[in-house]
Amino acid sequence: MPRTIRWKLLIAILPLVTVGICGIVLLQYRHTRDYVLADINKDMQGLAERTAGNIDELLRQRYNDLFTLAETSLIVDYYRNVDFRLFDEARAYRRELENYLLHFARRSRVYSRIAYLDGSGRPISLIEGNQIVSRSDAPPPSYFEAVKKLSPGAWWVSPVESGPGGAVMV
């Protein structure tokens, strides 16, 4: 190693310059990192709020759908005719209920299956894939008994099933 003044100054200044450059790079990195993370957090917060709003709106609409279905007098008229053993009239109301549910399913465009079940879990009216499905004497779905046993106000989460064409149904 030469003992010239140039080398002595270089060896004395080089560590200071290196430390200074590293310090500036570190400060720029931290500033940029903080800025990027803050921007990501802001974007994620906005996305979460929009998603939560969309989910709230979806659930509010499903809640309104339930009230819309509950307000039809066809259900009461059907059971009134069954109770009085007026089976021809009950059949006519069942057909009207099926048509009502079919139009409801087509209008809402979110339900791949709508089933109106009697007290034992057998379908009275069944809509699948925007068409009326003939009633069958098949046993009620396995989850129907679990739902029947719920206490008032209790929650039940429906299973996820595969529907026609592999569509997911809840």
mmCIF file with all atom_site columns, C-alpha atoms in Angstrom:
data_model
loop_
_atom_site.group_PDB
_atom_site.id
_atom_site.type_symbol
_atom_site.label_atom_id
_atom_site.label_alt_id
_atom_site.label_comp_id
_atom_site.label_asym_id
_atom_site.label_entity_id
_atom_site.label_seq_id
_atom_site.pdbx_PDB_ins_code
_atom_site.Cartn_x
_atom_site.Cartn_y
_atom_site.Cartn_z
_atom_site.occupancy
_atom_site.B_iso_or_equiv
_atom_site.pdbx_formal_charge
_atom_site.auth_seq_id
_atom_site.auth_comp_id
_atom_site.auth_asym_id
_atom_site.auth_atom_id
_atom_site.pdbx_PDB_model_num
ATOM 1   C CA . MET A 1 1   ? 0.000    0.000   0.000   1.00 0.00 ? 1   MET A CA 1
ATOM 2   C CA . PRO A 1 2   ? 1.551    3.291   -1.011  1.00 0.00 ? 2   PRO A CA 1
ATOM 3   C CA . ARG A 1 3   ? 2.189    5.882   1.666   1.00 0.00 ? 3   ARG A CA 1
ATOM 4   C CA . THR A 1 4   ? 1.274    8.884   -0.425  1.00 0.00 ? 4   THR A CA 1
ATOM 5   C CA . ILE A 1 5   ? -0.911   11.694  0.820   1.00 0.00 ? 5   ILE A CA 1
ATOM 6   C CA . ARG A 1 6   ? -3.517   10.824  -1.763  1.00 0.00 ? 6   ARG A CA 1
ATOM 7   C CA . TRP A 1 7   ? -3.964   7.348   -0.324  1.00 0.00 ? 7   TRP A CA 1
ATOM 8   C CA . LYS A 1 8   ? -4.006   8.622   3.231   1.00 0.00 ? 8   LYS A CA 1
ATOM 9   C CA . LEU A 1 9   ? -6.775   11.106  2.379   1.00 0.00 ? 9   LEU A CA 1
ATOM 10  C CA . LEU A 1 10  ? -8.685   8.456   0.430   1.00 0.00 ? 10  LEU A CA 1
ATOM 11  C CA . ILE A 1 11  ? -8.522   6.031   3.330   1.00 0.00 ? 11  ILE A CA 1
ATOM 12  C CA . ALA A 1 12  ? -9.654   8.755   5.738   1.00 0.00 ? 12  ALA A CA 1
ATOM 13  C CA . ILE A 1 13  ? -12.498  10.051  3.530   1.00 0.00 ? 13  ILE A CA 1
ATOM 14  C CA . LEU A 1 14  ? -13.743  6.785   1.974   1.00 0.00 ? 14  LEU A CA 1
ATOM 15  C CA . PRO A 1 15  ? -15.360  5.403   5.159   1.00 0.00 ? 15  PRO A CA 1
ATOM 16  C CA . LEU A 1 16  ? -17.088  8.724   5.811   1.00 0.00 ? 16  LEU A CA 1
ATOM 17  C CA . VAL A 1 17  ? -18.424  8.885   2.260   1.00 0.00 ? 17  VAL A CA 1
ATOM 18  C CA . THR A 1 18  ? -19.523  5.241   2.389   1.00 0.00 ? 18  THR A CA 1
ATOM 19  C CA . VAL A 1 19  ? -21.306  5.760   5.706   1.00 0.00 ? 19  VAL A CA 1
ATOM 20  C CA . GLY A 1 20  ? -22.926  8.941   4.360   1.00 0.00 ? 20  GLY A CA 1
ATOM 21  C CA . ILE A 1 21  ? -24.151  7.235   1.171   1.00 0.00 ? 21  ILE A CA 1
ATOM 22  C CA . CYS A 1 22  ? -25.420  4.220   3.121   1.00 0.00 ? 22  CYS A CA 1
ATOM 23  C CA . GLY A 1 23  ? -27.212  6.566   5.541   1.00 0.00 ? 23  GLY A CA 1
ATOM 24  C CA . ILE A 1 24  ? -28.899  8.443   2.684   1.00 0.00 ? 24  ILE A CA 1
ATOM 25  C CA . VAL A 1 25  ? -29.914  5.179   0.984   1.00 0.00 ? 25  VAL A CA 1
ATOM 26  C CA . LEU A 1 26  ? -31.295  3.844   4.268   1.00 0.00 ? 26  LEU A CA 1
ATOM 27  C CA . LEU A 1 27  ? -33.293  7.019   4.900   1.00 0.00 ? 27  LEU A CA 1
ATOM 28  C CA . GLN A 1 28  ? -34.671  6.977   1.343   1.00 0.00 ? 28  GLN A CA 1
ATOM 29  C CA . TYR A 1 29  ? -35.571  3.283   1.698   1.00 0.00 ? 29  TYR A CA 1
ATOM 30  C CA . ARG A 1 30  ? -37.423  3.889   4.967   1.00 0.00 ? 30  ARG A CA 1
ATOM 31  C CA . HIS A 1 31  ? -39.262  6.911   3.587   1.00 0.00 ? 31  HIS A CA 1
ATOM 32  C CA . THR A 1 32  ? -40.266  5.056   0.410   1.00 0.00 ? 32  THR A CA 1
ATOM 33  C CA . ARG A 1 33  ? -41.250  1.963   2.393   1.00 0.00 ? 33  ARG A CA 1
ATOM 34  C CA . ASP A 1 34  ? -43.436  3.999   4.747   1.00 0.00 ? 34  ASP A CA 1
ATOM 35  C CA . TYR A 1 35  ? -45.050  5.797   1.802   1.00 0.00 ? 35  TYR A CA 1
ATOM 36  C CA . VAL A 1 36  ? -45.727  2.540   -0.092  1.00 0.00 ? 36  VAL A CA 1
ATOM 37  C CA . LEU A 1 37  ? -47.097  0.777   2.994   1.00 0.00 ? 37  LEU A CA 1
ATOM 38  C CA . ALA A 1 38  ? -49.355  3.722   3.810   1.00 0.00 ? 38  ALA A CA 1
ATOM 39  C CA . ASP A 1 39  ? -50.643  3.743   0.233   1.00 0.00 ? 39  ASP A CA 1
ATOM 40  C CA . ILE A 1 40  ? -51.247  -0.026  0.315   1.00 0.00 ? 40  ILE A CA 1
ATOM 41  C CA . ASN A 1 41  ? -53.053  0.271   3.662   1.00 0.00 ? 41  ASN A CA 1
ATOM 42  C CA . LYS A 1 42  ? -55.231  3.073   2.273   1.00 0.00 ? 42  LYS A CA 1
ATOM 43  C CA . ASP A 1 43  ? -56.102  1.026   -0.820  1.00 0.00 ? 43  ASP A CA 1
ATOM 44  C CA . MET A 1 44  ? -56.840  -2.071  1.276   1.00 0.00 ? 44  MET A CA 1
ATOM 45  C CA . GLN A 1 45  ? -59.034  -0.050  3.639   1.00 0.00 ? 45  GLN A CA 1
ATOM 46  C CA . GLY A 1 46  ? -61.002  1.328   0.689   1.00 0.00 ? 46  GLY A CA 1
ATOM 47  C CA . LEU A 1 47  ? -61.360  -2.139  -0.820  1.00 0.00 ? 47  LEU A CA 1
ATOM 48  C CA . ALA A 1 48  ? -62.498  -3.584  2.508   1.00 0.00 ? 48  ALA A CA 1
ATOM 49  C CA . GLU A 1 49  ? -65.063  -0.822  2.954   1.00 0.00 ? 49  GLU A CA 1
ATOM 50  C CA . ARG A 1 50  ? -66.427  -1.296  -0.574  1.00 0.00 ? 50  ARG A CA 1
ATOM 51  C CA . THR A 1 51  ? -66.582  -5.070  -0.107  1.00 0.00 ? 51  THR A CA 1
ATOM 52  C CA . ALA A 1 52  ? -68.327  -4.715  3.252   1.00 0.00 ? 52  ALA A CA 1
ATOM 53  C CA . GLY A 1 53  ? -70.813  -2.288  1.682   1.00 0.00 ? 53  GLY A CA 1
ATOM 54  C CA . ASN A 1 54  ? -71.493  -4.732  -1.160  1.00 0.00 ? 54  ASN A CA 1
ATOM 55  C CA . ILE A 1 55  ? -72.005  -7.588  1.287   1.00 0.00 ? 55  ILE A CA 1
ATOM 56  C CA . ASP A 1 56  ? -74.310  -5.445  3.431   1.00 0.00 ? 56  ASP A CA 1
ATOM 57  C CA . GLU A 1 57  ? -76.347  -4.552  0.349   1.00 0.00 ? 57  GLU A CA 1
ATOM 58  C CA . LEU A 1 58  ? -76.518  -8.205  -0.730  1.00 0.00 ? 58  LEU A CA 1
ATOM 59  C CA . LEU A 1 59  ? -77.705  -9.305  2.707   1.00 0.00 ? 59  LEU A CA 1
ATOM 60  C CA . ARG A 1 60  ? -80.182  -6.429  2.899   1.00 0.00 ? 60  ARG A CA 1
ATOM 61  C CA . GLN A 1 61  ? -81.627  -7.516  -0.454  1.00 0.00 ? 61  GLN A CA 1
ATOM 62  C CA . ARG A 1 62  ? -81.896  -11.173 0.674   1.00 0.00 ? 62  ARG A CA 1
ATOM 63  C CA . TYR A 1 63  ? -83.646  -9.958  3.840   1.00 0.00 ? 63  TYR A CA 1
ATOM 64  C CA . ASN A 1 64  ? -86.089  -7.975  1.684   1.00 0.00 ? 64  ASN A CA 1
ATOM 65  C CA . ASP A 1 65  ? -86.579  -11.039 -0.520  1.00 0.00 ? 65  ASP A CA 1
ATOM 66  C CA . LEU A 1 66  ? -87.654  -13.075 2.500   1.00 0.00 ? 66  LEU A CA 1
ATOM 67  C CA . PHE A 1 67  ? -90.198  -10.451 3.470   1.00 0.00 ? 67  PHE A CA 1
ATOM 68  C CA . THR A 1 68  ? -91.459  -10.282 -0.119  1.00 0.00 ? 68  THR A CA 1
ATOM 69  C CA . LEU A 1 69  ? -91.998  -14.042 -0.141  1.00 0.00 ? 69  LEU A CA 1
ATOM 70  C CA . ALA A 1 70  ? -93.604  -13.981 3.297   1.00 0.00 ? 70  ALA A CA 1
ATOM 71  C CA . GLU A 1 71  ? -96.166  -11.378 2.203   1.00 0.00 ? 71  GLU A CA 1
ATOM 72  C CA . THR A 1 72  ? -97.791  -13.527 -0.470  1.00 0.00 ? 72  THR A CA 1
ATOM 73  C CA . SER A 1 73  ? -101.237 -14.789 0.445   1.00 0.00 ? 73  SER A CA 1
ATOM 74  C CA . LEU A 1 74  ? -100.812 -17.876 -1.743  1.00 0.00 ? 74  LEU A CA 1
ATOM 75  C CA . ILE A 1 75  ? -99.195  -19.808 1.100   1.00 0.00 ? 75  ILE A CA 1
ATOM 76  C CA . VAL A 1 76  ? -102.033 -19.101 3.515   1.00 0.00 ? 76  VAL A CA 1
ATOM 77  C CA . ASP A 1 77  ? -104.646 -19.876 0.844   1.00 0.00 ? 77  ASP A CA 1
ATOM 78  C CA . TYR A 1 78  ? -102.915 -23.149 -0.008  1.00 0.00 ? 78  TYR A CA 1
ATOM 79  C CA . TYR A 1 79  ? -102.919 -24.314 3.605   1.00 0.00 ? 79  TYR A CA 1
ATOM 80  C CA . ARG A 1 80  ? -106.474 -23.117 4.178   1.00 0.00 ? 80  ARG A CA 1
ATOM 81  C CA . ASN A 1 81  ? -107.640 -25.287 1.279   1.00 0.00 ? 81  ASN A CA 1
ATOM 82  C CA . VAL A 1 82  ? -105.593 -28.266 2.482   1.00 0.00 ? 82  VAL A CA 1
ATOM 83  C CA . ASP A 1 83  ? -107.067 -27.895 5.983   1.00 0.00 ? 83  ASP A CA 1
ATOM 84  C CA . PHE A 1 84  ? -110.605 -27.910 4.549   1.00 0.00 ? 84  PHE A CA 1
ATOM 85  C CA . ARG A 1 85  ? -109.683 -30.849 2.285   1.00 0.00 ? 85  ARG A CA 1
ATOM 86  C CA . LEU A 1 86  ? -110.291 -28.813 -0.859  1.00 0.00 ? 86  LEU A CA 1
ATOM 87  C CA . PHE A 1 87  ? -107.472 -30.543 -2.711  1.00 0.00 ? 87  PHE A CA 1
ATOM 88  C CA . ASP A 1 88  ? -108.356 -29.296 -6.213  1.00 0.00 ? 88  ASP A CA 1
ATOM 89  C CA . GLU A 1 89  ? -108.306 -25.708 -4.993  1.00 0.00 ? 89  GLU A CA 1
ATOM 90  C CA . ALA A 1 90  ? -105.110 -26.383 -3.030  1.00 0.00 ? 90  ALA A CA 1
ATOM 91  C CA . ARG A 1 91  ? -103.506 -27.758 -6.196  1.00 0.00 ? 91  ARG A CA 1
ATOM 92  C CA . ALA A 1 92  ? -104.486 -24.573 -8.056  1.00 0.00 ? 92  ALA A CA 1
ATOM 93  C CA . TYR A 1 93  ? -102.934 -22.419 -5.301  1.00 0.00 ? 93  TYR A CA 1
ATOM 94  C CA . ARG A 1 94  ? -99.818  -24.621 -5.342  1.00 0.00 ? 94  ARG A CA 1
ATOM 95  C CA . ARG A 1 95  ? -99.475  -24.016 -9.084  1.00 0.00 ? 95  ARG A CA 1
ATOM 96  C CA . GLU A 1 96  ? -99.926  -20.290 -8.528  1.00 0.00 ? 96  GLU A CA 1
ATOM 97  C CA . LEU A 1 97  ? -97.305  -20.431 -5.763  1.00 0.00 ? 97  LEU A CA 1
ATOM 98  C CA . GLU A 1 98  ? -94.931  -22.274 -8.115  1.00 0.00 ? 98  GLU A CA 1
ATOM 99  C CA . ASN A 1 99  ? -95.457  -19.613 -10.781 1.00 0.00 ? 99  ASN A CA 1
ATOM 100 C CA . TYR A 1 100 ? -94.957  -16.875 -8.196  1.00 0.00 ? 100 TYR A CA 1
ATOM 101 C CA . LEU A 1 101 ? -91.688  -18.467 -7.017  1.00 0.00 ? 101 LEU A CA 1
ATOM 102 C CA . LEU A 1 102 ? -90.559  -19.023 -10.620 1.00 0.00 ? 102 LEU A CA 1
ATOM 103 C CA . HIS A 1 103 ? -91.121  -15.360 -11.497 1.00 0.00 ? 103 HIS A CA 1
ATOM 104 C CA . PHE A 1 104 ? -89.433  -14.342 -8.261  1.00 0.00 ? 104 PHE A CA 1
ATOM 105 C CA . ALA A 1 105 ? -86.372  -16.501 -9.093  1.00 0.00 ? 105 ALA A CA 1
ATOM 106 C CA . ARG A 1 106 ? -86.168  -15.090 -12.623 1.00 0.00 ? 106 ARG A CA 1
ATOM 107 C CA . ARG A 1 107 ? -86.577  -11.520 -11.405 1.00 0.00 ? 107 ARG A CA 1
ATOM 108 C CA . SER A 1 108 ? -83.983  -11.753 -8.655  1.00 0.00 ? 108 SER A CA 1
ATOM 109 C CA . ARG A 1 109 ? -81.483  -13.802 -10.726 1.00 0.00 ? 109 ARG A CA 1
ATOM 110 C CA . VAL A 1 110 ? -79.582  -14.932 -7.629  1.00 0.00 ? 110 VAL A CA 1
ATOM 111 C CA . TYR A 1 111 ? -81.372  -18.103 -6.536  1.00 0.00 ? 111 TYR A CA 1
ATOM 112 C CA . SER A 1 112 ? -80.547  -21.310 -8.362  1.00 0.00 ? 112 SER A CA 1
ATOM 113 C CA . ARG A 1 113 ? -83.001  -23.261 -6.233  1.00 0.00 ? 113 ARG A CA 1
ATOM 114 C CA . ILE A 1 114 ? -86.087  -22.215 -4.300  1.00 0.00 ? 114 ILE A CA 1
ATOM 115 C CA . ALA A 1 115 ? -87.936  -24.855 -2.330  1.00 0.00 ? 115 ALA A CA 1
ATOM 116 C CA . TYR A 1 116 ? -91.059  -24.323 -0.295  1.00 0.00 ? 116 TYR A CA 1
ATOM 117 C CA . LEU A 1 117 ? -91.276  -27.251 2.140   1.00 0.00 ? 117 LEU A CA 1
ATOM 118 C CA . ASP A 1 118 ? -94.116  -28.483 4.276   1.00 0.00 ? 118 ASP A CA 1
ATOM 119 C CA . GLY A 1 119 ? -93.798  -29.197 7.995   1.00 0.00 ? 119 GLY A CA 1
ATOM 120 C CA . SER A 1 120 ? -92.246  -32.610 7.369   1.00 0.00 ? 120 SER A CA 1
ATOM 121 C CA . GLY A 1 121 ? -89.659  -31.225 4.949   1.00 0.00 ? 121 GLY A CA 1
ATOM 122 C CA . ARG A 1 122 ? -91.207  -32.472 1.722   1.00 0.00 ? 122 ARG A CA 1
ATOM 123 C CA . PRO A 1 123 ? -91.294  -29.957 -1.133  1.00 0.00 ? 123 PRO A CA 1
ATOM 124 C CA . ILE A 1 124 ? -94.610  -28.296 -1.896  1.00 0.00 ? 124 ILE A CA 1
ATOM 125 C CA . SER A 1 125 ? -93.111  -26.123 -4.616  1.00 0.00 ? 125 SER A CA 1
ATOM 126 C CA . LEU A 1 126 ? -89.653  -26.536 -6.053  1.00 0.00 ? 126 LEU A CA 1
ATOM 127 C CA . ILE A 1 127 ? -87.890  -24.226 -8.500  1.00 0.00 ? 127 ILE A CA 1
ATOM 128 C CA . GLU A 1 128 ? -84.496  -25.219 -9.916  1.00 0.00 ? 128 GLU A CA 1
ATOM 129 C CA . GLY A 1 129 ? -82.594  -23.533 -12.697 1.00 0.00 ? 129 GLY A CA 1
ATOM 130 C CA . ASN A 1 130 ? -85.448  -21.128 -13.528 1.00 0.00 ? 130 ASN A CA 1
ATOM 131 C CA . GLN A 1 131 ? -87.966  -23.892 -14.075 1.00 0.00 ? 131 GLN A CA 1
ATOM 132 C CA . ILE A 1 132 ? -90.614  -25.623 -12.023 1.00 0.00 ? 132 ILE A CA 1
ATOM 133 C CA . VAL A 1 133 ? -89.563  -29.101 -10.949 1.00 0.00 ? 133 VAL A CA 1
ATOM 134 C CA . SER A 1 134 ? -92.237  -31.678 -10.326 1.00 0.00 ? 134 SER A CA 1
ATOM 135 C CA . ARG A 1 135 ? -92.739  -32.544 -6.707  1.00 0.00 ? 135 ARG A CA 1
ATOM 136 C CA . SER A 1 136 ? -91.289  -35.825 -5.599  1.00 0.00 ? 136 SER A CA 1
ATOM 137 C CA . ASP A 1 137 ? -91.931  -38.042 -2.633  1.00 0.00 ? 137 ASP A CA 1
ATOM 138 C CA . ALA A 1 138 ? -88.240  -38.049 -1.838  1.00 0.00 ? 138 ALA A CA 1
ATOM 139 C CA . PRO A 1 139 ? -87.353  -37.758 1.814   1.00 0.00 ? 139 PRO A CA 1
ATOM 140 C CA . PRO A 1 140 ? -86.604  -34.275 3.101   1.00 0.00 ? 140 PRO A CA 1
ATOM 141 C CA . PRO A 1 141 ? -83.025  -33.028 2.923   1.00 0.00 ? 141 PRO A CA 1
ATOM 142 C CA . SER A 1 142 ? -80.858  -34.253 5.789   1.00 0.00 ? 142 SER A CA 1
ATOM 143 C CA . TYR A 1 143 ? -80.358  -30.722 7.098   1.00 0.00 ? 143 TYR A CA 1
ATOM 144 C CA . PHE A 1 144 ? -84.098  -30.127 7.423   1.00 0.00 ? 144 PHE A CA 1
ATOM 145 C CA . GLU A 1 145 ? -84.250  -31.974 10.760  1.00 0.00 ? 145 GLU A CA 1
ATOM 146 C CA . ALA A 1 146 ? -81.340  -29.902 12.092  1.00 0.00 ? 146 ALA A CA 1
ATOM 147 C CA . VAL A 1 147 ? -83.135  -26.710 11.094  1.00 0.00 ? 147 VAL A CA 1
ATOM 148 C CA . LYS A 1 148 ? -86.389  -27.859 12.678  1.00 0.00 ? 148 LYS A CA 1
ATOM 149 C CA . LYS A 1 149 ? -84.626  -28.403 16.010  1.00 0.00 ? 149 LYS A CA 1
ATOM 150 C CA . LEU A 1 150 ? -83.275  -24.850 16.189  1.00 0.00 ? 150 LEU A CA 1
ATOM 151 C CA . SER A 1 151 ? -84.652  -22.638 18.884  1.00 0.00 ? 151 SER A CA 1
ATOM 152 C CA . PRO A 1 152 ? -86.293  -19.354 17.833  1.00 0.00 ? 152 PRO A CA 1
ATOM 153 C CA . GLY A 1 153 ? -83.695  -16.775 16.849  1.00 0.00 ? 153 GLY A CA 1
ATOM 154 C CA . ALA A 1 154 ? -80.934  -19.368 16.429  1.00 0.00 ? 154 ALA A CA 1
ATOM 155 C CA . TRP A 1 155 ? -78.787  -19.389 13.304  1.00 0.00 ? 155 TRP A CA 1
ATOM 156 C CA . TRP A 1 156 ? -78.167  -22.191 10.859  1.00 0.00 ? 156 TRP A CA 1
ATOM 157 C CA . VAL A 1 157 ? -75.577  -22.136 8.075   1.00 0.00 ? 157 VAL A CA 1
ATOM 158 C CA . SER A 1 158 ? -76.596  -23.941 4.920   1.00 0.00 ? 158 SER A CA 1
ATOM 159 C CA . PRO A 1 159 ? -74.232  -26.417 3.265   1.00 0.00 ? 159 PRO A CA 1
ATOM 160 C CA . VAL A 1 160 ? -72.554  -25.661 -0.039  1.00 0.00 ? 160 VAL A CA 1
ATOM 161 C CA . GLU A 1 161 ? -73.812  -27.991 -2.757  1.00 0.00 ? 161 GLU A CA 1
ATOM 162 C CA . SER A 1 162 ? -73.159  -28.462 -6.446  1.00 0.00 ? 162 SER A CA 1
ATOM 163 C CA . GLY A 1 163 ? -76.114  -27.523 -8.575  1.00 0.00 ? 163 GLY A CA 1
ATOM 164 C CA . PRO A 1 164 ? -76.969  -27.958 -12.218 1.00 0.00 ? 164 PRO A CA 1
ATOM 165 C CA . GLY A 1 165 ? -73.959  -27.485 -14.438 1.00 0.00 ? 165 GLY A CA 1
ATOM 166 C CA . GLY A 1 166 ? -71.598  -27.542 -11.449 1.00 0.00 ? 166 GLY A CA 1
ATOM 167 C CA . ALA A 1 167 ? -72.897  -24.215 -10.100 1.00 0.00 ? 167 ALA A CA 1
ATOM 168 C CA . VAL A 1 168 ? -72.279  -23.711 -6.401  1.00 0.00 ? 168 VAL A CA 1
ATOM 169 C CA . MET A 1 169 ? -75.437  -23.458 -4.312  1.00 0.00 ? 169 MET A CA 1
ATOM 170 C CA . VAL A 1 170 ? -75.695  -22.373 -0.703  1.00 0.00 ? 170 VAL A CA 1
#
